[in-house]
Coordinates of C-alpha atoms in Angstrom, one line a residue:
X1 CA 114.2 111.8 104.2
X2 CA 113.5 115.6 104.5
X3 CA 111.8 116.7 101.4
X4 CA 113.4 119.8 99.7
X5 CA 111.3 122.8 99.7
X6 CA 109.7 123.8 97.0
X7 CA 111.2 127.3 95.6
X8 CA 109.1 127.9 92.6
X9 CA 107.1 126.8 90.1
X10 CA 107.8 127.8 86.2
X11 CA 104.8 127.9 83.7
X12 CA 104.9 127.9 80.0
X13 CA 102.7 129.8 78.5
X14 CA 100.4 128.9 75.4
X15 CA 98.6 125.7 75.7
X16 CA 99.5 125.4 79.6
X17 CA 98.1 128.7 81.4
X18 CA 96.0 129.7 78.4
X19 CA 94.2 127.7 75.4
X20 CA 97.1 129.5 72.6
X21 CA 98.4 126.5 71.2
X22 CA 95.0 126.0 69.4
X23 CA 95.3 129.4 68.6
X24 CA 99.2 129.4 67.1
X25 CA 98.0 126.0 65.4
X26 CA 95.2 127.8 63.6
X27 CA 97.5 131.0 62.7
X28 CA 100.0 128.6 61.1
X29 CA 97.6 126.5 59.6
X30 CA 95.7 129.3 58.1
X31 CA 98.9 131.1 56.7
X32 CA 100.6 127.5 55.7
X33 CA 97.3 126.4 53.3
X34 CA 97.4 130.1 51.5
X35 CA 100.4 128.8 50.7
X36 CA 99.5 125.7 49.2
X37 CA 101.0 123.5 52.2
X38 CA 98.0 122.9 54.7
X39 CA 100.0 121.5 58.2
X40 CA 99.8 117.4 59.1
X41 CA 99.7 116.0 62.4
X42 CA 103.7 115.2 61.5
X43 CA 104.3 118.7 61.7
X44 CA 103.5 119.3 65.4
X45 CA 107.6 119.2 66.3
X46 CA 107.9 122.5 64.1
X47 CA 105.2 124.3 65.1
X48 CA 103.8 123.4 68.6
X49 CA 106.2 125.2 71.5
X50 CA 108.3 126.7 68.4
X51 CA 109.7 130.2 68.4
X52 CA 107.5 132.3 65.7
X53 CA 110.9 132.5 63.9
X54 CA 111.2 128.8 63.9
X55 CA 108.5 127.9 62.5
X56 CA 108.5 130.8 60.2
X57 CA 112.0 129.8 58.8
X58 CA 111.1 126.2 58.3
X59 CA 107.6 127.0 56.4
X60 CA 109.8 129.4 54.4
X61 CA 111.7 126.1 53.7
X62 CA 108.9 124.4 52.4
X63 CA 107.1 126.9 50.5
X64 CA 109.5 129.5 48.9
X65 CA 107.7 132.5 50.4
X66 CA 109.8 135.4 52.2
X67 CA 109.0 137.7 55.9
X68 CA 106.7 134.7 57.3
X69 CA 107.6 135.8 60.4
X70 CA 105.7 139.4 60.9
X71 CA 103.0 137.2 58.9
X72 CA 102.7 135.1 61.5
X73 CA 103.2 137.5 64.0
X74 CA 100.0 139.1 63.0
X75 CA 98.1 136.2 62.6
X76 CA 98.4 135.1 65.9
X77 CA 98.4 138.0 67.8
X78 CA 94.8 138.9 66.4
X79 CA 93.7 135.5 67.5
X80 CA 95.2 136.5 71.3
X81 CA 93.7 139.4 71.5
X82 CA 90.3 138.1 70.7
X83 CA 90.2 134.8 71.8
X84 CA 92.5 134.0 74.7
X85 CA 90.9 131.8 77.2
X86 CA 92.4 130.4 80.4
X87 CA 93.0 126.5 80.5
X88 CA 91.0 124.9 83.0
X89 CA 92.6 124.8 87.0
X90 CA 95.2 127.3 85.8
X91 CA 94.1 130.5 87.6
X92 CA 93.1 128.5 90.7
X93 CA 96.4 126.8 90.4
X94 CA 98.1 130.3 90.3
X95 CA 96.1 131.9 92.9
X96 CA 96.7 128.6 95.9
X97 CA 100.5 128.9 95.1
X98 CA 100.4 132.4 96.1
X99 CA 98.4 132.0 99.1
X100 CA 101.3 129.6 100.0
X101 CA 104.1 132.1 99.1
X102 CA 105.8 130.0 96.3
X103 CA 107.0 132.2 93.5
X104 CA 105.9 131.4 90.3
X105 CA 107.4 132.3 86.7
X106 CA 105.9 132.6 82.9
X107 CA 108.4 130.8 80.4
X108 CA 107.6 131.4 77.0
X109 CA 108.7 131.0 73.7
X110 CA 106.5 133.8 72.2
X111 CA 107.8 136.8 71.8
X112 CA 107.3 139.8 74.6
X113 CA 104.6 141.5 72.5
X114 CA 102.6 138.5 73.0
X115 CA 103.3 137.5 76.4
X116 CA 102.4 141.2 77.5
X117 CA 98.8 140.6 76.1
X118 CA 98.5 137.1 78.1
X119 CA 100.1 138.5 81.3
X120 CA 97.4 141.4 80.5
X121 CA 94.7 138.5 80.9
X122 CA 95.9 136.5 83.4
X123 CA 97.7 139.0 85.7
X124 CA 100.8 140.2 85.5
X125 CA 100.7 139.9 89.3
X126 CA 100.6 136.7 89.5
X127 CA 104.0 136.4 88.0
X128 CA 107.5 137.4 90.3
X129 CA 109.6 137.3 86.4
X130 CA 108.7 136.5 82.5
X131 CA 111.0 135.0 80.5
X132 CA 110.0 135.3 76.9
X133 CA 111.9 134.5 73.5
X134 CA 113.3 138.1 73.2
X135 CA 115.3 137.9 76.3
X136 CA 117.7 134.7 75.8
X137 CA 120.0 134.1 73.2
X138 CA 118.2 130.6 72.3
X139 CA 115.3 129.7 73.1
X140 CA 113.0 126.3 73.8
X141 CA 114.0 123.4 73.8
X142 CA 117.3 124.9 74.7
X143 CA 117.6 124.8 78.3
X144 CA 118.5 128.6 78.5
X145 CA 114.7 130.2 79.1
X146 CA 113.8 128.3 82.9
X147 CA 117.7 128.9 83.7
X148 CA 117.1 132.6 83.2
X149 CA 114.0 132.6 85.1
X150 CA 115.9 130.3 88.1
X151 CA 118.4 133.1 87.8
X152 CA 116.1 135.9 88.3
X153 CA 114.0 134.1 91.0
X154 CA 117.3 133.1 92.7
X155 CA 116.1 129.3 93.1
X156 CA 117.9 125.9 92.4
X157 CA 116.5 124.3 89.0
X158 CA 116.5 121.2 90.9
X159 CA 114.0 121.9 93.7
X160 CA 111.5 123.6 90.9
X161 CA 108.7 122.3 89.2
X162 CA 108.3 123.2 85.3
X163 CA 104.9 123.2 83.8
X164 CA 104.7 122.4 79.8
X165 CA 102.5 121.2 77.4
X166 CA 104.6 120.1 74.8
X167 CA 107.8 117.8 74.0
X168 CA 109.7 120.9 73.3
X169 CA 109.3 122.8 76.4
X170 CA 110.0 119.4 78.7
X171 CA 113.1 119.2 77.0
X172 CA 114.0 122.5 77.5
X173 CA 112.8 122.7 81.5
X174 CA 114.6 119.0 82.0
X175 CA 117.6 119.9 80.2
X176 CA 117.5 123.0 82.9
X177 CA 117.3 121.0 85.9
X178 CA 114.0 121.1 86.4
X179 CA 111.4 118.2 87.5
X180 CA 108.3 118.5 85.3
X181 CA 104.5 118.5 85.2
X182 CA 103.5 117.8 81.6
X183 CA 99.7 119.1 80.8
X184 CA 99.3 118.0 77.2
X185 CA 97.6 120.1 74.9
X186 CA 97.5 119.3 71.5
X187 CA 100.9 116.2 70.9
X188 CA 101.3 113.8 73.5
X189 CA 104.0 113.3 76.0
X190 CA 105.1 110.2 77.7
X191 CA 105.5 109.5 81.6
X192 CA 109.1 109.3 82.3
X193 CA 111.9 109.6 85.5
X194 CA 111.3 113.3 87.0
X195 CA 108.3 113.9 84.7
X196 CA 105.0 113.2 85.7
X197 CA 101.9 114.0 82.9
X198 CA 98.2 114.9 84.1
X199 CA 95.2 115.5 82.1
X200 CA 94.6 119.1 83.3
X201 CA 95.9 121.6 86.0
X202 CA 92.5 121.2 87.3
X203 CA 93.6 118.4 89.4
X204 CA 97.1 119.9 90.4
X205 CA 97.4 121.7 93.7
X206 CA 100.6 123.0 95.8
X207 CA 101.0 120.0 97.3
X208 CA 101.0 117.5 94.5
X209 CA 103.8 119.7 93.2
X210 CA 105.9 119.7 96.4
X211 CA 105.8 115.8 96.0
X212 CA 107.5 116.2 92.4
X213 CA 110.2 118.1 94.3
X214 CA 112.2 114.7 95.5
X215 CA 115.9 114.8 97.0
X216 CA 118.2 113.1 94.7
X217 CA 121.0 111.4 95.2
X218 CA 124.2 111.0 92.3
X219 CA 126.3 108.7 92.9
X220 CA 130.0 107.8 90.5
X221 CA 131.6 104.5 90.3
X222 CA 135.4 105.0 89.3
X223 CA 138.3 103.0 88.7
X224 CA 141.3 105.0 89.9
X225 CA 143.9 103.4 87.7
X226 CA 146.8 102.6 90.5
X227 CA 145.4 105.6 92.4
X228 CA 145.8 107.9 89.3
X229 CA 149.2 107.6 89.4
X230 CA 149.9 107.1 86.2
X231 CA 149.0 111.0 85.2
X232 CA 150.5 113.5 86.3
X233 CA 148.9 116.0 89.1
X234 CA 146.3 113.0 89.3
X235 CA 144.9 114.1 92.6
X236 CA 144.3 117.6 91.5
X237 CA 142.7 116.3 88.4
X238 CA 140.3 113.6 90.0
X239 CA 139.1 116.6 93.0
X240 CA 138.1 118.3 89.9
X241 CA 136.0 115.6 88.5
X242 CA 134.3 115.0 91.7
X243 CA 133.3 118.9 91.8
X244 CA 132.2 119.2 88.1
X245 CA 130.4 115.7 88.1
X246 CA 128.7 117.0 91.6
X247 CA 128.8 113.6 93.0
X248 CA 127.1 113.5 96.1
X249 CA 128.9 109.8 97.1
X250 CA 131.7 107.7 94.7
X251 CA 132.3 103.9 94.8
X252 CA 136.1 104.0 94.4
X253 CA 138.3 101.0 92.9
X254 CA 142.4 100.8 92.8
X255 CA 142.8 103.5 95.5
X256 CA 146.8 102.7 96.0
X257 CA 145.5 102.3 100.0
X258 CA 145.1 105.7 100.4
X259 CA 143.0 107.9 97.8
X260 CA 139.7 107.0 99.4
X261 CA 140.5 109.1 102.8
X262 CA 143.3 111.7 100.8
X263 CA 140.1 112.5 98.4
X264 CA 137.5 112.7 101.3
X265 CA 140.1 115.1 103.6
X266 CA 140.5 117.3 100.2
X267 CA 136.6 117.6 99.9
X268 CA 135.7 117.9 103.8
X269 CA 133.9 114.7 103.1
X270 CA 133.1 111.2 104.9
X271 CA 135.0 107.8 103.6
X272 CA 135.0 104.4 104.3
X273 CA 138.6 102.1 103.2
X274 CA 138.4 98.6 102.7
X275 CA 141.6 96.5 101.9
X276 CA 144.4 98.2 100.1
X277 CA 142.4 99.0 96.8
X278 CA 138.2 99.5 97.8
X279 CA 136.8 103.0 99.4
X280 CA 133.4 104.8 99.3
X281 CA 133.5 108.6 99.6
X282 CA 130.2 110.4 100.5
X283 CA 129.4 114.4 101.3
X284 CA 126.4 112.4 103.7
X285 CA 127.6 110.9 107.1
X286 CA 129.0 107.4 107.1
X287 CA 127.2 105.8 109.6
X288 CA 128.8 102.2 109.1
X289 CA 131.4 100.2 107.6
X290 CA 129.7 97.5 105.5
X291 CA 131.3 93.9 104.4
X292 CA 134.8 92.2 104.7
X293 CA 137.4 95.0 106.3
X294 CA 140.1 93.0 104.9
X295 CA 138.0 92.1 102.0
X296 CA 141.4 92.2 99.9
X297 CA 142.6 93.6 96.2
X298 CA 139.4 92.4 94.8
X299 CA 136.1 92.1 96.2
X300 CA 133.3 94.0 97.3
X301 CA 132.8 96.3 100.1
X302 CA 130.3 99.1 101.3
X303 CA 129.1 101.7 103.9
X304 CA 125.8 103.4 104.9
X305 CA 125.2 106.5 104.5
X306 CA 123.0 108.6 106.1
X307 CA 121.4 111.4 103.7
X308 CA 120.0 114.2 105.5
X309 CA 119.7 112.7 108.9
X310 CA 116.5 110.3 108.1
X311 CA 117.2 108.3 105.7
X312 CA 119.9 105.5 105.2
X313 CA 121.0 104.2 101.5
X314 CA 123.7 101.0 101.3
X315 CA 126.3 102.5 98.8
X316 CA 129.3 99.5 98.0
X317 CA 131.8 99.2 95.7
X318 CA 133.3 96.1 93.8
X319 CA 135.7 95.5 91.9
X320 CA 136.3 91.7 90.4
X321 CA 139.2 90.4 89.1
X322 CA 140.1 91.4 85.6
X323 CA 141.6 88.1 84.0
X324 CA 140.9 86.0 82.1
X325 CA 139.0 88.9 80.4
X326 CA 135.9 87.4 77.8
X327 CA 136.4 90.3 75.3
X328 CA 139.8 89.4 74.7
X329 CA 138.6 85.8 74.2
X330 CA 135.8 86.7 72.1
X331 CA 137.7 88.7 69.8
X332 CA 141.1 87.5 69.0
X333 CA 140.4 83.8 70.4
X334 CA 136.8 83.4 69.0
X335 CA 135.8 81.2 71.8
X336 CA 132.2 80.3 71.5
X337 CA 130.0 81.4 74.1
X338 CA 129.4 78.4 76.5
X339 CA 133.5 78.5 76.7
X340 CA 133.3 82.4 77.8
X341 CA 130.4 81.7 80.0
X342 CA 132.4 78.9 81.8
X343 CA 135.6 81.3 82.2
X344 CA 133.5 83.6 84.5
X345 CA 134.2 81.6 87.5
X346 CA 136.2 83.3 89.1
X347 CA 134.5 86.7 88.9
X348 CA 131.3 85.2 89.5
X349 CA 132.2 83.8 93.1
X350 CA 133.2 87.6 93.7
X351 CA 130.1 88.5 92.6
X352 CA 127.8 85.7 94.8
X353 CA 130.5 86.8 97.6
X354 CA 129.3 90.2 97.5
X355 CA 125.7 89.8 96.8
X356 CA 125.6 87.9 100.2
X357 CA 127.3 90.6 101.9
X358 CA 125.1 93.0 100.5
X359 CA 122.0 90.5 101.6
X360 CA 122.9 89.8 104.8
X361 CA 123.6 93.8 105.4
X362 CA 120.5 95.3 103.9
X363 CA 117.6 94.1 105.4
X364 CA 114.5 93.4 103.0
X365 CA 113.7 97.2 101.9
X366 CA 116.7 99.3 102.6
X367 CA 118.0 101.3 99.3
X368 CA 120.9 99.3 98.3
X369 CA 123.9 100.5 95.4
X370 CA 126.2 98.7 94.3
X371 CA 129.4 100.5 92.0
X372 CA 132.3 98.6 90.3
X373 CA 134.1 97.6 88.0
X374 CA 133.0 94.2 87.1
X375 CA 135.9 93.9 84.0
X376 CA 133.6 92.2 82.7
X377 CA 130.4 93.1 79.9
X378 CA 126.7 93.0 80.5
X379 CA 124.1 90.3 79.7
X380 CA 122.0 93.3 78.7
X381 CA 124.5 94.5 75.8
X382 CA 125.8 91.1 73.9
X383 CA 122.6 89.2 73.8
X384 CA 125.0 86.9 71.8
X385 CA 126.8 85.1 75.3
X386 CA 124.6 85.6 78.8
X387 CA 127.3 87.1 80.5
X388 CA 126.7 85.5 84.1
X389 CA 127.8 87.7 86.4
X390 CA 125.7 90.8 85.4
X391 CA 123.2 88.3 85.3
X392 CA 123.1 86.9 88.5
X393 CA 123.2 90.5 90.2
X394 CA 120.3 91.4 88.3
X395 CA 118.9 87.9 89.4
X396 CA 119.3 89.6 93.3
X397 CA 117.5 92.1 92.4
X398 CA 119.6 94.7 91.3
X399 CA 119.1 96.8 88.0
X400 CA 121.3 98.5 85.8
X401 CA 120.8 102.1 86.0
X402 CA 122.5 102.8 82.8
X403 CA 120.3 100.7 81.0
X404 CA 117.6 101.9 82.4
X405 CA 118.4 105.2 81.5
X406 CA 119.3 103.8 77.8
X407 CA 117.9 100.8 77.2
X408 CA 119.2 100.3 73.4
X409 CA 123.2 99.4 73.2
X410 CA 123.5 99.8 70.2
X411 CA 122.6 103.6 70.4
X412 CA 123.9 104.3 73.3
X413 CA 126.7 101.1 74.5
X414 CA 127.7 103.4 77.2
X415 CA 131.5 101.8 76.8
X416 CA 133.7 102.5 80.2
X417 CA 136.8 100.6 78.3
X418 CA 138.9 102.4 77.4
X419 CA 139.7 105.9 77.2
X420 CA 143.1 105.1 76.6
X421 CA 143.2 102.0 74.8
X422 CA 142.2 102.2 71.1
X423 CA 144.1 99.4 70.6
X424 CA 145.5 96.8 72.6
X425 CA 148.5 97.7 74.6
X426 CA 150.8 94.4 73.4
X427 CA 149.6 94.1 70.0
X428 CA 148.9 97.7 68.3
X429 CA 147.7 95.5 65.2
X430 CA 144.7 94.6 67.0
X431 CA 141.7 97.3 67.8
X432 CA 141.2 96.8 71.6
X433 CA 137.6 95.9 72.4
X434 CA 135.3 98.9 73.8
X435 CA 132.9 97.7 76.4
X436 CA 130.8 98.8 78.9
X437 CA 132.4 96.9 82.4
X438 CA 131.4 99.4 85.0
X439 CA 128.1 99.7 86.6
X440 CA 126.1 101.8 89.1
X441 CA 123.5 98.9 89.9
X442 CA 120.3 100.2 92.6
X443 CA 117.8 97.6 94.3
X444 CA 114.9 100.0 93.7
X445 CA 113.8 100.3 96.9
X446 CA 113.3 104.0 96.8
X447 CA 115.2 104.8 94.2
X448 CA 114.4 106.0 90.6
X449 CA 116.8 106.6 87.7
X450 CA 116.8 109.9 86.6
X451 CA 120.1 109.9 84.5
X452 CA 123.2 107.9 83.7
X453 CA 126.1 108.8 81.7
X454 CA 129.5 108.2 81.2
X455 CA 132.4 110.6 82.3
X456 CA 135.5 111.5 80.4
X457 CA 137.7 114.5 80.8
X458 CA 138.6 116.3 77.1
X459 CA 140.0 113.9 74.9
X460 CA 142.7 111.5 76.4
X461 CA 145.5 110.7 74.7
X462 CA 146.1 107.2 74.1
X463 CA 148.8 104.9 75.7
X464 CA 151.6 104.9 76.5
X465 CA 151.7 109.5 76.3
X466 CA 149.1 109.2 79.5
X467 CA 151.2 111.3 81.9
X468 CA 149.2 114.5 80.6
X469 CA 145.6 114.2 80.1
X470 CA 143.1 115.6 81.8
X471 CA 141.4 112.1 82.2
X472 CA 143.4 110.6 85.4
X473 CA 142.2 106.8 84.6
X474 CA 142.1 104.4 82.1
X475 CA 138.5 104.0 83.1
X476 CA 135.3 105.7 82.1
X477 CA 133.8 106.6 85.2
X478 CA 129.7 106.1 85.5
X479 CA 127.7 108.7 86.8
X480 CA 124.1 108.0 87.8
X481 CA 121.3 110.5 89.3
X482 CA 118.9 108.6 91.5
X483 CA 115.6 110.2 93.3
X484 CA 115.2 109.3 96.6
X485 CA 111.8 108.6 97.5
X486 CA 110.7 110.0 101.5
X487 CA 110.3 107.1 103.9
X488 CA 106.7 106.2 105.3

């Protein structure tokens, strides 16, 4: 695959171009044991990558004492002007990215009065724009200070590489958009999807962060509910998600025959029908139709896609059938677990039936998705019953990129039904069970989880007073965010 340019690299400021966070530390130490609270390693969060008002407000908190702020202010500016050094690689860094004409920002959460003395140090040349905590209304970890410097630079956030030394400023450049080199100074920070951490800049060069720079690839599984039918100006309404959600390719179920090809003519995009009720829409090429053409109401079926003209990713869509449903039988029939586990039958031949398709389609290292809904929960949510045919996808090789994403249900179940059913539709008595029985599932091969969520328009009214919401479904639809590694 054609690797994105590079348009820009954003650098935090203290403790990543220049040795300040020692510096801040000190200042706040100093001014925190005159006032009888000396700072703990536990109070890194509130300090390290902090506005000065931050930290000046939540000291104030702690001790009583009043105007900490201009205190502080002092403090640390006295420490910059007489002992500001460079962190090692950093002007070397600066220098080879300008050779190479990528534009480069400073991102800071100290004020301007501060940054104006480091720029003053390091070159104010070196810099195209500086974004400091007087020119956004909020600043790290909010995401607001790398989108005003995208905005200023006129660059994607998503084909820019971030530069921190801290958890707060990675939150605020990957809440931006942002893939990010972490340089810890002083707290540590952890490896994770989009965020790669090195022990110095001296080690970093232009090209390393072109690699961090990968294409990615979102992809939405969504049931369409009888083709959205059900709600009124449904196609309108589901265009809309598609746009907002920036979907690059969606694994569609109940499409009513026709809502794969409507949706793909509305958006100028590519779509592949299967049956009256399976359809895969992609902004890529389709390159092929994949599985069973008259695979039938329920099933599996796929296409290949062909993402910027080099490489190919399987994309299919499945959806099983919905009865008898194990939540309903584990709830309000209390069947044990071996009884739900032999009820799974029937969607479990779906799901061997579509594993082989996908097998016998792929080839040993092609990227392979696969979207659905299962209507049916996950092995990796009840540990209680071993829900067998989540299991025996993941025993293929595929792996839930919602869990992946968040790998505790309890704090994040990631429940897809239902928006509309807060209680079940024949017996109002009973609270309906909320589960999590659609997936975006990925085979790895090339492809890394960067995000997964859950999408719901507003706040859907429940059934029957559907015809209005904003939501067109009775589905939560699952949105994933994959990087696409380059091919060999």
């Amino acid at each position: 695959m054609t690797q994105p340019p590079l348009q820009a690299v954003l650098f935090d400021m203290d403790g990543t171009l220049v040795d300040t966070e020692r510096l801040w530390w000190e200042a706040v130490q100093d001014i925190a044991t005159e006032l009888g609270r000396p700072l703990a390693e536990a109070d890194q969060p509130e300090v390290l990558g902090r506005p000065v008002e931050h930290t000046a407000d939540w000291l104030a908190g702690l001790t009583g004492a009043r105007d900490l702020a201009a205190r502080l202010h002092e403090e640390f500016a006295e420490r910059v002007r007489t002992g500001i050094v460079p962190r090692p690689g950093a002007l070397a860094l600066l220098d080879a990215l300008a050779r190479d004409g990528v534009p480069t920002a400073l991102v800071t959460a100290s004020p301007r009065a501060v940054a104006d003395s480091v720029l003053a140090v390091l070159g104010a040349d070196r810099f195209r724009v500086s974004v400091t905590a007087d020119d956004t209304p909020a600043t790290k970890p909010d995401p607001d200070p790398y989108l005003a410097a995208c905005r200023a630079l006129g660059v994607d956030p998503a084909r820019c590489v971030a530069v921190e030394d801290t958890p707060t400023g990675v939150t605020s450049a990957e809440a931006a958009g942002c893939a990010v080199l972490a340089v810890p100074s002083l707290a540590p920070i952890a490896p994770a999807p989009g965020r790669t951490v090195v022990p110095s800049l001296a080690e970093v060069t232009p090209g390393r962060l072109r690699d961090l720079v990968r294409p990615r690839l979102r992809v939405l599984s969504w049931n369409l509910w009888y083709g959205g039918t059900k709600v009124d100006d449904h196609r309108a309404k589901q265009l809309k998600v598609i746009l907002d959600t920036e979907a690059d390719v969606v694994g569609l179920q109940e499409t009513a025959g026709t809502a794969a090809r409507e949706l793909a003519e509305a958006l100028g995009w590519y779509h592949h029908e299967a049956g009256e009720n399976l359809g895969v829409i992609s902004r890529h090429p389709i390159t092929a139709g994949l599985g069973d053409p008259d695979v039938g109401f329920y099933g599996a079926a796929g296409a290949r896609i062909s993402v910027d003209g080099l490489r190919e990713v399987d994309v299919w869509t499945a959806h099983l059938h919905y009865t008898p449903y194990g939540p309903y039988e584990a709830a309000f029939d209390g069947l044990p677990p071996a009884e739900l586990i032999a009820h799974e039958g029937v969607r479990l031949g779906q799901m061997r039936e579509a594993l082989r398709w996908i097998a016998e389609s792929g080839g040993a290292e092609r990227p392979v998705i696969l979207t659905g809904d299962f209507n049916c929960p996950s092995h990796l949510d009840r540990p209680d019953v071993d829900w067998p045919v989540t299991r025996a996808a993941e025993e293929a090789g595929l792996r839930d990129s919602y869990r992946e994403a968040h790998p505790d249900p309890v704090l994040a179940p990631g429940h897809t039904w239902s928006p509309i059913h807060p209680v079940h539709e024949e017996n109002p008595a009973r609270p309906e069970p909320q589960d999590r029985i659609d997936y975006v599932l990925h085979n790895g091969h090339g492809l890394d989880v960067i995000d997964a969520r859950t999408v719901v328009t507003g706040v859907p009214r429940p059934w029957p007073d559907v015809a209005g919401n904003d939501w067109p479904s009775d589905h939560a639809a699952v949105l994933t965010t994959f990087a696409l590694t380059p091919p060999e």
